[in-house]
mmCIF file of C-alpha atoms in Angstrom:
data_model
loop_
_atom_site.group_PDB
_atom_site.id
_atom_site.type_symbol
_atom_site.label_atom_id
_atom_site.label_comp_id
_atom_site.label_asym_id
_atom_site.label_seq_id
_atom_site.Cartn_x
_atom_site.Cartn_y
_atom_site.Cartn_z
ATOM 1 C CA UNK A 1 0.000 0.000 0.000
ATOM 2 C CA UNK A 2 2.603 2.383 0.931
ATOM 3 C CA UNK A 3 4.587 1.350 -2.085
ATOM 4 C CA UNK A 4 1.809 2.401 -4.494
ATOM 5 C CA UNK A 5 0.994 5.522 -2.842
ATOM 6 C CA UNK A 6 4.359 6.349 -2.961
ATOM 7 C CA UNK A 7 4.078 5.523 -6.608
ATOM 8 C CA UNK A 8 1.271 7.475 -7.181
ATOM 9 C CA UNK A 9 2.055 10.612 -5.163
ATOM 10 C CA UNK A 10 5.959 11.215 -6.577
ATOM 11 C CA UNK A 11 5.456 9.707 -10.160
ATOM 12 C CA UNK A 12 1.861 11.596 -11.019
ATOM 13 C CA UNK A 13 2.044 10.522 -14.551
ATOM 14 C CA UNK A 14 1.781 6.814 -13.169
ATOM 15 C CA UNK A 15 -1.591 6.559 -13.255
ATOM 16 C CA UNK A 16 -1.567 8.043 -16.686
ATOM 17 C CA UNK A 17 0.372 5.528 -17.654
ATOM 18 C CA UNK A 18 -1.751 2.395 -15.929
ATOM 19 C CA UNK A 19 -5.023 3.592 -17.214
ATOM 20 C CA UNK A 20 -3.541 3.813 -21.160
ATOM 21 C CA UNK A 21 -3.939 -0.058 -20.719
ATOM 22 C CA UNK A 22 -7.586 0.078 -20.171
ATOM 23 C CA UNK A 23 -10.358 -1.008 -22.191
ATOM 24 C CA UNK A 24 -13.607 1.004 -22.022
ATOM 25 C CA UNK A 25 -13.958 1.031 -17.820
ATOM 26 C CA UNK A 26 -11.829 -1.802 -18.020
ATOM 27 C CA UNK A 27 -8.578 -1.455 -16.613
ATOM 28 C CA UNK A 28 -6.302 -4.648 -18.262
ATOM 29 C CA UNK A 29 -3.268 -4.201 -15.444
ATOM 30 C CA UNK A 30 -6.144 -4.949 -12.646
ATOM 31 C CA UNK A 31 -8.335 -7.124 -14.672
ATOM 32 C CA UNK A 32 -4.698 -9.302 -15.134
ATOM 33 C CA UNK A 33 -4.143 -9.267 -11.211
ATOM 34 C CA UNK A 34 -7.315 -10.088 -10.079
ATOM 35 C CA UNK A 35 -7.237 -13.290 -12.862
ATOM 36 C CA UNK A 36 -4.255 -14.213 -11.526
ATOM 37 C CA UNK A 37 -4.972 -13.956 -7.892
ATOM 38 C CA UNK A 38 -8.434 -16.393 -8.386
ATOM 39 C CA UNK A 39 -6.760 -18.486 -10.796
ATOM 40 C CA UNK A 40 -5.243 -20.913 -7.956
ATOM 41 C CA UNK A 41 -7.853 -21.251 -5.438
ATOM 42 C CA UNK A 42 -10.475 -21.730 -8.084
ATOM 43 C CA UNK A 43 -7.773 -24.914 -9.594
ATOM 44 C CA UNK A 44 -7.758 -26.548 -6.503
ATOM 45 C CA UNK A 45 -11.600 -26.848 -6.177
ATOM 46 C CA UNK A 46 -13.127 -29.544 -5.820
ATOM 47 C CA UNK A 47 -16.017 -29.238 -8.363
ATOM 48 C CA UNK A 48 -17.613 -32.605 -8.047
ATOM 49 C CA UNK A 49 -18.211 -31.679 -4.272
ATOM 50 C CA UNK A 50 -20.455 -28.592 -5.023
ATOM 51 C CA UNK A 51 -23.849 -30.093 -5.152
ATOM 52 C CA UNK A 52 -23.626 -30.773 -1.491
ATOM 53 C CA UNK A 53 -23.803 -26.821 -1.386
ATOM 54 C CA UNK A 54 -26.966 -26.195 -3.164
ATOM 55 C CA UNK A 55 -28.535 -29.559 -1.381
ATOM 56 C CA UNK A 56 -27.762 -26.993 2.056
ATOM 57 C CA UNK A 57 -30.660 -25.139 1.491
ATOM 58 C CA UNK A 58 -30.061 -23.242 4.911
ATOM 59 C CA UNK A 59 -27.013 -21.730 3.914
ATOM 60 C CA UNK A 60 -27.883 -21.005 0.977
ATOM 61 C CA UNK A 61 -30.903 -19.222 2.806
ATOM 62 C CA UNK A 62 -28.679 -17.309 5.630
ATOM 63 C CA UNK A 63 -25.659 -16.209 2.657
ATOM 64 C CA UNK A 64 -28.375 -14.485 0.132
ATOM 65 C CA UNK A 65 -30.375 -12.720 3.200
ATOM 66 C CA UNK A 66 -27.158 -11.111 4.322
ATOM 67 C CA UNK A 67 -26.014 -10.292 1.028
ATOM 68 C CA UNK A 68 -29.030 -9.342 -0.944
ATOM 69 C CA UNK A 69 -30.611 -7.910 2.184
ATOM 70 C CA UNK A 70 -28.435 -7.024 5.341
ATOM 71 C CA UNK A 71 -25.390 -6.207 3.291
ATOM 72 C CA UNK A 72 -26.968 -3.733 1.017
ATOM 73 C CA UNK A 73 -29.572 -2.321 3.611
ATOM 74 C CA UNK A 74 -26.646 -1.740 6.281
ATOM 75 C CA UNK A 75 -24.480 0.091 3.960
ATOM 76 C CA UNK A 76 -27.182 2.186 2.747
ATOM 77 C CA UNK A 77 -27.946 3.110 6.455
ATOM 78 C CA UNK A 78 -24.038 3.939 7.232
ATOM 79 C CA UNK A 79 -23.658 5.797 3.566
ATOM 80 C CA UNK A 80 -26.449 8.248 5.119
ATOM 81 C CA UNK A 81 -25.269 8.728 8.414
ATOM 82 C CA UNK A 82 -21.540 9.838 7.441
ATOM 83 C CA UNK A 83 -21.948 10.800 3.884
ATOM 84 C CA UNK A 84 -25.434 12.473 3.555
ATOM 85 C CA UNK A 85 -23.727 16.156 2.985
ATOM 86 C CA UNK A 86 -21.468 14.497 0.783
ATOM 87 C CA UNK A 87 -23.882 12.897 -2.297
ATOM 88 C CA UNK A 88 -21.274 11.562 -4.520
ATOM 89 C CA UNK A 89 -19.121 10.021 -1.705
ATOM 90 C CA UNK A 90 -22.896 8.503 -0.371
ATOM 91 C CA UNK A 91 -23.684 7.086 -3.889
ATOM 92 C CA UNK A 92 -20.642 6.116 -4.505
ATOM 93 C CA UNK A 93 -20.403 3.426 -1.136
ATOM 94 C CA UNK A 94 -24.453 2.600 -1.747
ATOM 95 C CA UNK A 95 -22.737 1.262 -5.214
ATOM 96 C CA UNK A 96 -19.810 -0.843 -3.219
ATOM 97 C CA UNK A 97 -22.371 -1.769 -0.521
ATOM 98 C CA UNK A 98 -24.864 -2.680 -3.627
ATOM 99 C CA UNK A 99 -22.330 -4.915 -5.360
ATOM 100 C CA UNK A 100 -21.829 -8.327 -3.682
ATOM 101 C CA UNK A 101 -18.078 -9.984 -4.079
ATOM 102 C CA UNK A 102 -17.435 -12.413 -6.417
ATOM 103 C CA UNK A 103 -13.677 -11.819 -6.632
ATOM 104 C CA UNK A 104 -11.058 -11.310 -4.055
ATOM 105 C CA UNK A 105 -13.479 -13.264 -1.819
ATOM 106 C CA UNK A 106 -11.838 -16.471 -3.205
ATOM 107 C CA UNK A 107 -8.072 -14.926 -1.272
ATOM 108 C CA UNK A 108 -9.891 -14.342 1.843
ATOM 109 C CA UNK A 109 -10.963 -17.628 2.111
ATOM 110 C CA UNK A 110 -7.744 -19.419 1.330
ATOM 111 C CA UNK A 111 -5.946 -17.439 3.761
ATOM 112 C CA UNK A 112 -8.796 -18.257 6.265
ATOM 113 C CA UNK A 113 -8.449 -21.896 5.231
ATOM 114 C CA UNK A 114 -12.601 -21.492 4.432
ATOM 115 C CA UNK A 115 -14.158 -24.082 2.341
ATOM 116 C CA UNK A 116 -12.877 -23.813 -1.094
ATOM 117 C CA UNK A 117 -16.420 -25.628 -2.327
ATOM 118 C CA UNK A 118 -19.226 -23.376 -0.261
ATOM 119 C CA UNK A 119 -17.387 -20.428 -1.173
ATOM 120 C CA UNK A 120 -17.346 -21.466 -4.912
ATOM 121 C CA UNK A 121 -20.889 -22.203 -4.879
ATOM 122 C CA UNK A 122 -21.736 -19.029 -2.745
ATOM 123 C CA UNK A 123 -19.470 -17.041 -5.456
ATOM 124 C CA UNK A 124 -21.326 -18.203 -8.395
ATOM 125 C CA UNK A 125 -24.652 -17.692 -6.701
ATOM 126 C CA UNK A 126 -23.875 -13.989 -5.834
ATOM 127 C CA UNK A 127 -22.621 -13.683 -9.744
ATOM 128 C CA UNK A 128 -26.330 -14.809 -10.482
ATOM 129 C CA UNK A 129 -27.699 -12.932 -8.328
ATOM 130 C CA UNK A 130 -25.705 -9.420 -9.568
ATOM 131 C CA UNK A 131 -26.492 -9.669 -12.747
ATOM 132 C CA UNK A 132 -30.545 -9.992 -12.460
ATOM 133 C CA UNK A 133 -30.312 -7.600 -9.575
ATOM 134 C CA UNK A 134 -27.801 -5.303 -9.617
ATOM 135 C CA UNK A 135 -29.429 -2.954 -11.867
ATOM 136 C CA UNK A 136 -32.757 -2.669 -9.879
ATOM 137 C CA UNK A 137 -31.096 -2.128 -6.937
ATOM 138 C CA UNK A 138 -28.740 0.715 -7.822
ATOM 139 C CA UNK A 139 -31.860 2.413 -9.310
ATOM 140 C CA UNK A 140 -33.996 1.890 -6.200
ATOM 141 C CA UNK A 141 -31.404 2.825 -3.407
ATOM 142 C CA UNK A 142 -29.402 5.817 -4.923
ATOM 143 C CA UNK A 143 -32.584 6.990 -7.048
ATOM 144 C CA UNK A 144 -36.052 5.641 -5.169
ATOM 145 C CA UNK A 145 -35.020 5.822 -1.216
ATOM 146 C CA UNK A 146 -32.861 8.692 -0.839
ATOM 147 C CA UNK A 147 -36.169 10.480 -1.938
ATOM 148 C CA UNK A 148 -37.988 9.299 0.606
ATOM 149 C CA UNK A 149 -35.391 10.228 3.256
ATOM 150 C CA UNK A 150 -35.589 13.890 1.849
ATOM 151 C CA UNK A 151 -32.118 13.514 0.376
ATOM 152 C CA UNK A 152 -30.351 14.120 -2.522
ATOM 153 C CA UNK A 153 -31.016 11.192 -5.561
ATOM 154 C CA UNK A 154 -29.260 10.549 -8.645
ATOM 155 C CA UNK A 155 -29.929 8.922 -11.656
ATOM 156 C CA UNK A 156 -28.192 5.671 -12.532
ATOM 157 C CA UNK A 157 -28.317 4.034 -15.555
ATOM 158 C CA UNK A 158 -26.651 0.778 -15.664
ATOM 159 C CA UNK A 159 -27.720 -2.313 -18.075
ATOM 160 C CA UNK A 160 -27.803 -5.906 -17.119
ATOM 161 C CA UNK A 161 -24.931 -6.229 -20.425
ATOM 162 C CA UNK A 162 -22.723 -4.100 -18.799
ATOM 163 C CA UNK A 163 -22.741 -5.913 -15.491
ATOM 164 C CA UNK A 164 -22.734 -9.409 -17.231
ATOM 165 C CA UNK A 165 -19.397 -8.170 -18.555
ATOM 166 C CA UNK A 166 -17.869 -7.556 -15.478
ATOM 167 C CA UNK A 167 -19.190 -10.686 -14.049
ATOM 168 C CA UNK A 168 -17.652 -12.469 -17.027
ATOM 169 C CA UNK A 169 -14.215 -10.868 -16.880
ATOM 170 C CA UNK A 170 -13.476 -11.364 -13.234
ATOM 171 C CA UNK A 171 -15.479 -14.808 -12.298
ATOM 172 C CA UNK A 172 -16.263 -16.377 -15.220
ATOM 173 C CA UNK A 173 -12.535 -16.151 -16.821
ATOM 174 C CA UNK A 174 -10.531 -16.952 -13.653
ATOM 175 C CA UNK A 175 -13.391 -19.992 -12.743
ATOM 176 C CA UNK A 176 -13.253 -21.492 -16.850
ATOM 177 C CA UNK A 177 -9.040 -22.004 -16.199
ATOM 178 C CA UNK A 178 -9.456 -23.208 -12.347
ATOM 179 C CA UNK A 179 -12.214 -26.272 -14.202
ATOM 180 C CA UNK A 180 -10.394 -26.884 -17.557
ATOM 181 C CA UNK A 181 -6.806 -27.176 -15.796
ATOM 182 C CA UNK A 182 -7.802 -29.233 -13.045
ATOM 183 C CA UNK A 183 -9.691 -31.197 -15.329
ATOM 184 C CA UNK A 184 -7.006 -31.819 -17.736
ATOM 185 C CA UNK A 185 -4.427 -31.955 -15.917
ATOM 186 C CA UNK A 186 -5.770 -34.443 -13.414
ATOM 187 C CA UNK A 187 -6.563 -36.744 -16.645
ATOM 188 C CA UNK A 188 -3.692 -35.873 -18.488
ATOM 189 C CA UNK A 189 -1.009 -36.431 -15.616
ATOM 190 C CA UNK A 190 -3.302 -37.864 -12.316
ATOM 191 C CA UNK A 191 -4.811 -37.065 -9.363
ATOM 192 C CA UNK A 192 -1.611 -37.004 -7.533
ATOM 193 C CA UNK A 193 0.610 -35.151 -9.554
ATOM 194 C CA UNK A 194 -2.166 -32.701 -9.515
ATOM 195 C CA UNK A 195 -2.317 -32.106 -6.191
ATOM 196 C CA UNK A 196 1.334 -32.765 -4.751
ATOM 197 C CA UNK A 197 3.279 -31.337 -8.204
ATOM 198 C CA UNK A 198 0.703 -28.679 -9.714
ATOM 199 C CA UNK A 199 -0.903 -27.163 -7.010
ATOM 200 C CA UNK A 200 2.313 -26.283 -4.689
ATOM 201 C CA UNK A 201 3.405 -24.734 -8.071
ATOM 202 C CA UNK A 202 0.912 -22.545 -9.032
ATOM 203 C CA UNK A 203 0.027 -21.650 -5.273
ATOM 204 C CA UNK A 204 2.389 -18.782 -5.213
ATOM 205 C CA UNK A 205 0.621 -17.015 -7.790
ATOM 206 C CA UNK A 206 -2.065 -15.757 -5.412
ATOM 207 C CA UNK A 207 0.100 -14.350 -2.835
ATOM 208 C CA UNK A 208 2.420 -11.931 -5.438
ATOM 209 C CA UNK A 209 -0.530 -11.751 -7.987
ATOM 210 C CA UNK A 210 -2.418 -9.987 -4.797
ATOM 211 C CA UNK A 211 0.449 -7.802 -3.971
ATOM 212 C CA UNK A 212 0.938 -6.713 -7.306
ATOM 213 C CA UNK A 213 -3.066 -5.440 -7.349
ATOM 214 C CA UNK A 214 -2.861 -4.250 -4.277
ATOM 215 C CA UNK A 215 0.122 -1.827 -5.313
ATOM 216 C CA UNK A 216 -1.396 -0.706 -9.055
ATOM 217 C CA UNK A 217 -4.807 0.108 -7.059
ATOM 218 C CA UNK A 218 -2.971 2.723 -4.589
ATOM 219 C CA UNK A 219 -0.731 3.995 -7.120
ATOM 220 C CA UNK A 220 -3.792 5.090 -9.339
ATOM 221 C CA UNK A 221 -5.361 7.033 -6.817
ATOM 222 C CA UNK A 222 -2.134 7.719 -4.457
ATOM 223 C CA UNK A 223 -1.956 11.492 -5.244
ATOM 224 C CA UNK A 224 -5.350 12.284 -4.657
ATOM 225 C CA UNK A 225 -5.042 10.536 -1.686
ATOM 226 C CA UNK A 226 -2.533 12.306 -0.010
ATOM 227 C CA UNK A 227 -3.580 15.872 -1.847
ATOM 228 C CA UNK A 228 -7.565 14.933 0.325
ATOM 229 C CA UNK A 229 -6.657 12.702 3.136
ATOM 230 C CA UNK A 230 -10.007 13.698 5.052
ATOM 231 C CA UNK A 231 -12.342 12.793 2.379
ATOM 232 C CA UNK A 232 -10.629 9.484 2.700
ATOM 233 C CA UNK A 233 -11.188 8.976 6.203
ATOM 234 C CA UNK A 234 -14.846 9.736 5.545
ATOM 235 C CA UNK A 235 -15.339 7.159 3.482
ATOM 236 C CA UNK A 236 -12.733 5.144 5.188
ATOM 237 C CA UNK A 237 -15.081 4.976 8.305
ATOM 238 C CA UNK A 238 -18.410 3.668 7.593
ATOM 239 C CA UNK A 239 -16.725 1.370 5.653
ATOM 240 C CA UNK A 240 -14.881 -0.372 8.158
ATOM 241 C CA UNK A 241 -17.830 0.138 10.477
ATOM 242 C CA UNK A 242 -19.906 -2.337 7.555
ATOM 243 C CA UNK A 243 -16.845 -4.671 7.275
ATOM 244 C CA UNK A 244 -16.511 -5.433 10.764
ATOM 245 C CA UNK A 245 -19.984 -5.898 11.120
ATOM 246 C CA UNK A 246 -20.918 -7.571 8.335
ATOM 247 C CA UNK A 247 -18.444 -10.142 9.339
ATOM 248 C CA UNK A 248 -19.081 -10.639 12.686
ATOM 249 C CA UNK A 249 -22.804 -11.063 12.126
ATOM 250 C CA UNK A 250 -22.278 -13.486 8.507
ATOM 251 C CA UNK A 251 -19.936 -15.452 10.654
ATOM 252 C CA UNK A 252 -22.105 -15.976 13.709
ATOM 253 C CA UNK A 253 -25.174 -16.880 11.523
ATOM 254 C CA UNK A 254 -23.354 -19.328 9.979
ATOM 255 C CA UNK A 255 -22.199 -20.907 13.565
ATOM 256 C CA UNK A 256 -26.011 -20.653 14.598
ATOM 257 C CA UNK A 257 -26.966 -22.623 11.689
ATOM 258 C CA UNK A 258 -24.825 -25.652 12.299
ATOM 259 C CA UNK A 259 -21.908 -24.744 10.323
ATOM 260 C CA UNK A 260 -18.577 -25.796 11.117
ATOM 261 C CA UNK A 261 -15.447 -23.052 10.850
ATOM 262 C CA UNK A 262 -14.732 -23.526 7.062
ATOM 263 C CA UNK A 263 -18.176 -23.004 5.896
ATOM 264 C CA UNK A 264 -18.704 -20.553 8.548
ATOM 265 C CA UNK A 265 -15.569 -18.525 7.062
ATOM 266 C CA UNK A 266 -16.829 -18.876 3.670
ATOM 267 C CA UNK A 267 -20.389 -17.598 4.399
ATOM 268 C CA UNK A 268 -18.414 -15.024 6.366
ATOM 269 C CA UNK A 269 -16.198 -13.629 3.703
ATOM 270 C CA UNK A 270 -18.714 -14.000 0.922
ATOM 271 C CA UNK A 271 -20.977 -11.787 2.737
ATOM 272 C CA UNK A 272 -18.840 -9.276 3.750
ATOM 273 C CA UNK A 273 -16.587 -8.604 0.785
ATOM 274 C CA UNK A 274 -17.168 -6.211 -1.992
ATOM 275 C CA UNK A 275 -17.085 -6.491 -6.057
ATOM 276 C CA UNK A 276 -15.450 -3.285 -6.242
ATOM 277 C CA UNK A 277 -14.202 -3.759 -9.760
ATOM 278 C CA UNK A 278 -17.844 -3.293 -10.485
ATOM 279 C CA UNK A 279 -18.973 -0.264 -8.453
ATOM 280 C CA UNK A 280 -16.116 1.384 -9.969
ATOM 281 C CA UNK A 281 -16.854 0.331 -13.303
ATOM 282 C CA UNK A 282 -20.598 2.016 -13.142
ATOM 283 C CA UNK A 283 -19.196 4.832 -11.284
ATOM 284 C CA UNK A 284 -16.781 5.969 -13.649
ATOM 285 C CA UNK A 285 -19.467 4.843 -16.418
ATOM 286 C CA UNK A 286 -22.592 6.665 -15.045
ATOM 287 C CA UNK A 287 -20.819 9.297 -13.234
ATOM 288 C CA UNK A 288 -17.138 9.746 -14.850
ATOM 289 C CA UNK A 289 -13.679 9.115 -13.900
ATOM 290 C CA UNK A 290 -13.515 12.352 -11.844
ATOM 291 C CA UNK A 291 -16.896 12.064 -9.988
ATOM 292 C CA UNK A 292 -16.804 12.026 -6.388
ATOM 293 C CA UNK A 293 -18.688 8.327 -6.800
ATOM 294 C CA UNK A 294 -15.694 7.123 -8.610
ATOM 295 C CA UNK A 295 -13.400 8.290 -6.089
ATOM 296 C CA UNK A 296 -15.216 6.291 -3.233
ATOM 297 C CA UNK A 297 -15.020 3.377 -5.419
ATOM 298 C CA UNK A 298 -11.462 3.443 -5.796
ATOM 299 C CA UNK A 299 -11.338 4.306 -1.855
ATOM 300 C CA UNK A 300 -13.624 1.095 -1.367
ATOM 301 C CA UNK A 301 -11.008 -1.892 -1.995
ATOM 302 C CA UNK A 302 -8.198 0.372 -0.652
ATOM 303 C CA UNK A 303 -9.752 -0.101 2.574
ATOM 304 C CA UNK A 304 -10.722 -3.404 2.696
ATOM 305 C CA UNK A 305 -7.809 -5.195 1.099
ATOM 306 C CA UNK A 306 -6.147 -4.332 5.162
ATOM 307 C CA UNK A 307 -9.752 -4.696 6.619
ATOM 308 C CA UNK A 308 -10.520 -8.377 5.916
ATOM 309 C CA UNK A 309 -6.903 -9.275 5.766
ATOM 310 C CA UNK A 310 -7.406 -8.633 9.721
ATOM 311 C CA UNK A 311 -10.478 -9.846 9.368
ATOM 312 C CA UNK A 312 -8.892 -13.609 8.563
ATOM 313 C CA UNK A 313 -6.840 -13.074 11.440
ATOM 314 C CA UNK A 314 -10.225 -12.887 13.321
ATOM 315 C CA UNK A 315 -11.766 -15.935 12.148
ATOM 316 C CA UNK A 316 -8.746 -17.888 13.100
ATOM 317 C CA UNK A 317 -9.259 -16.394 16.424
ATOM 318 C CA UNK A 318 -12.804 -17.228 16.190
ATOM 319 C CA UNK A 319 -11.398 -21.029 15.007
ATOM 320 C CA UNK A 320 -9.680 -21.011 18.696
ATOM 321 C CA UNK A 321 -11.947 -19.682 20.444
ATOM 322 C CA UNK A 322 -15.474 -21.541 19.605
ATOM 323 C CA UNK A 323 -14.501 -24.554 17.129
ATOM 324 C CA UNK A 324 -12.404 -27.604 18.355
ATOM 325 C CA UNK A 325 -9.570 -28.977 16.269
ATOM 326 C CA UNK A 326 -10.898 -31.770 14.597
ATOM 327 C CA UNK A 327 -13.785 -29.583 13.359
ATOM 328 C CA UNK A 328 -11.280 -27.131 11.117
ATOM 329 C CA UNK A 329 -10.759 -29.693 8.610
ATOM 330 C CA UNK A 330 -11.478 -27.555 5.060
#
């Protein structure tokens, strides 16, 4: 983080420079990290497994309530208390609280050790989910409520195409090479060199793949950053306020409903993360690259790349605290 903000701040023209690789509100540099980052956890899998996700029709029940209902209905609230003199900033986090994570998600978990095959089948879900719904909602809770609160509304105009691309890039690309390599490759060379040759080689990939985002996505915003450091802080706080909890409750809800850590984690982390790469993508397509919206989507995953990275640390507290040892098996 400090690396790219560093970048950003004493090289200005860097972000010049990052966004000439873009296509449309597509930024290729980003779009490339993010690919990479998924690409492992989604190879190791286990596909066959992920009926016995959609057969657990109470977690199923408990993840789309908090993410189709809590999630966006708790940012809304904290976008209104902090942000209601500020309209862009507000619209802008309504759009992050709005868009349900389908991406980074997938990191959380493996560093969690969640369940690589709930959070798979809660990912896909959520990608369903976004593309049927994303649209109404944006429309309803930046143009329809804030109306009713006697507040400022905007209009947003986003088509189900334009979301279905998103979706596409950043699940449906990194989730076709996770199936068609472990696939192959398992038929190709075996099971076992799959899993003892293979996956301990492509593993890696996550870990520097995730740096590398991590340090493009301050660097394109770093001088701004340091030029307003306030108007970072007031996004900065109801945002941590909805991570924390977001998780806390996802994670608990899971527990209550007979799940065991890994599947608790994964309901966790599916519920609380954000597909920023898409509220960013409508914000700098409905409101432009300079809008205040588009700012607090770029302000979105630079807080909670550090936020739910402590926030694994807390589920392995969690792990310690209220889940014996033989139940932590992933």
């Amino acid at each position: 983080m400090a690396i790219g903000i560093g970048i950003g701040y004493f090289i200005p023209s860097s972000s010049g420079f990052i966004n000439s690789f873009s296509s449309g509100t597509t930024n290729l540099p980003l779009a490339i990290g993010l690919i990479l980052m998924m690409y492992p956890p989604l190879a190791k899998v286990r596909y066959e497994k992920m009926a016995e996700v959609f057969r657990d029709t109470k977690v199923l029940s408990v993840s789309l309530i908090l993410n189709w209902i809590i999630g966006p209905l708790l940012m809304f609230f904290l976008a209104i208390v902090f942000l209601k003199d500020y309209p862009e900033y507000m619209a802008g986090l309504i759009l992050i609280g709005l868009a349900r994570c389908i991406a980074m998600v997938v990191v959380w978990n493996e560093l969690a050790e969640g369940n690589r095959e709930y959070a798979a089948g809660l990912i896909a879900l959520n990608s369903i989910f976004q593309v049927l719904l994303y649209s109404v909602f944006a429309y309803v809770f930046i143009t329809v409520l804030p109306q009713f609160l006697g507040l400022k509304s905007l209009e947003v105009n986003i088509t189900i195409g334009e979301i279905a691309k998103s979706v596409g890039i950043y699940l449906g690309v990194p989730f076709a090479m996770g199936i068609l390599s472990r696939y192959a490759l398992i038929k190709l060379k075996g099971e076992a060199w799959f899993l003892n040759k293979f996956v301990p080689f492509i593993s890696p990939i996550t870990l520097v793949a995730l740096l590398f985002t991590v340090v493009i996505m301050f660097s394109l915003k770093g001088n701004l950053i340091v030029q307003i450091p306030m108007d970072v802080v007031r996004i900065a706080i109801p945002l941590l306020i909805y991570f924390s909890i977001m998780f806390v409750i996802s994670f608990f809800a899971g527990k209550y409903f007979g799940a065991d850590y890994s599947r608790s984690t994964s309901i966790a982390f599916t519920a609380t993360g954000n597909n920023f790469e898409l509220a960013l993508a409508v914000a700098i397509g409905v409101f432009g690259i300079n809008s205040g919206q588009a700012f607090a989507g770029v302000i979105g995953p630079l807080v909670e790349v550090p936020a739910l990275i402590a926030l694994v640390n807390l589920a392995f507290w969690f792990r310690k605290k209220y889940y014996t040892t033989s139940a932590t098996a992933t």
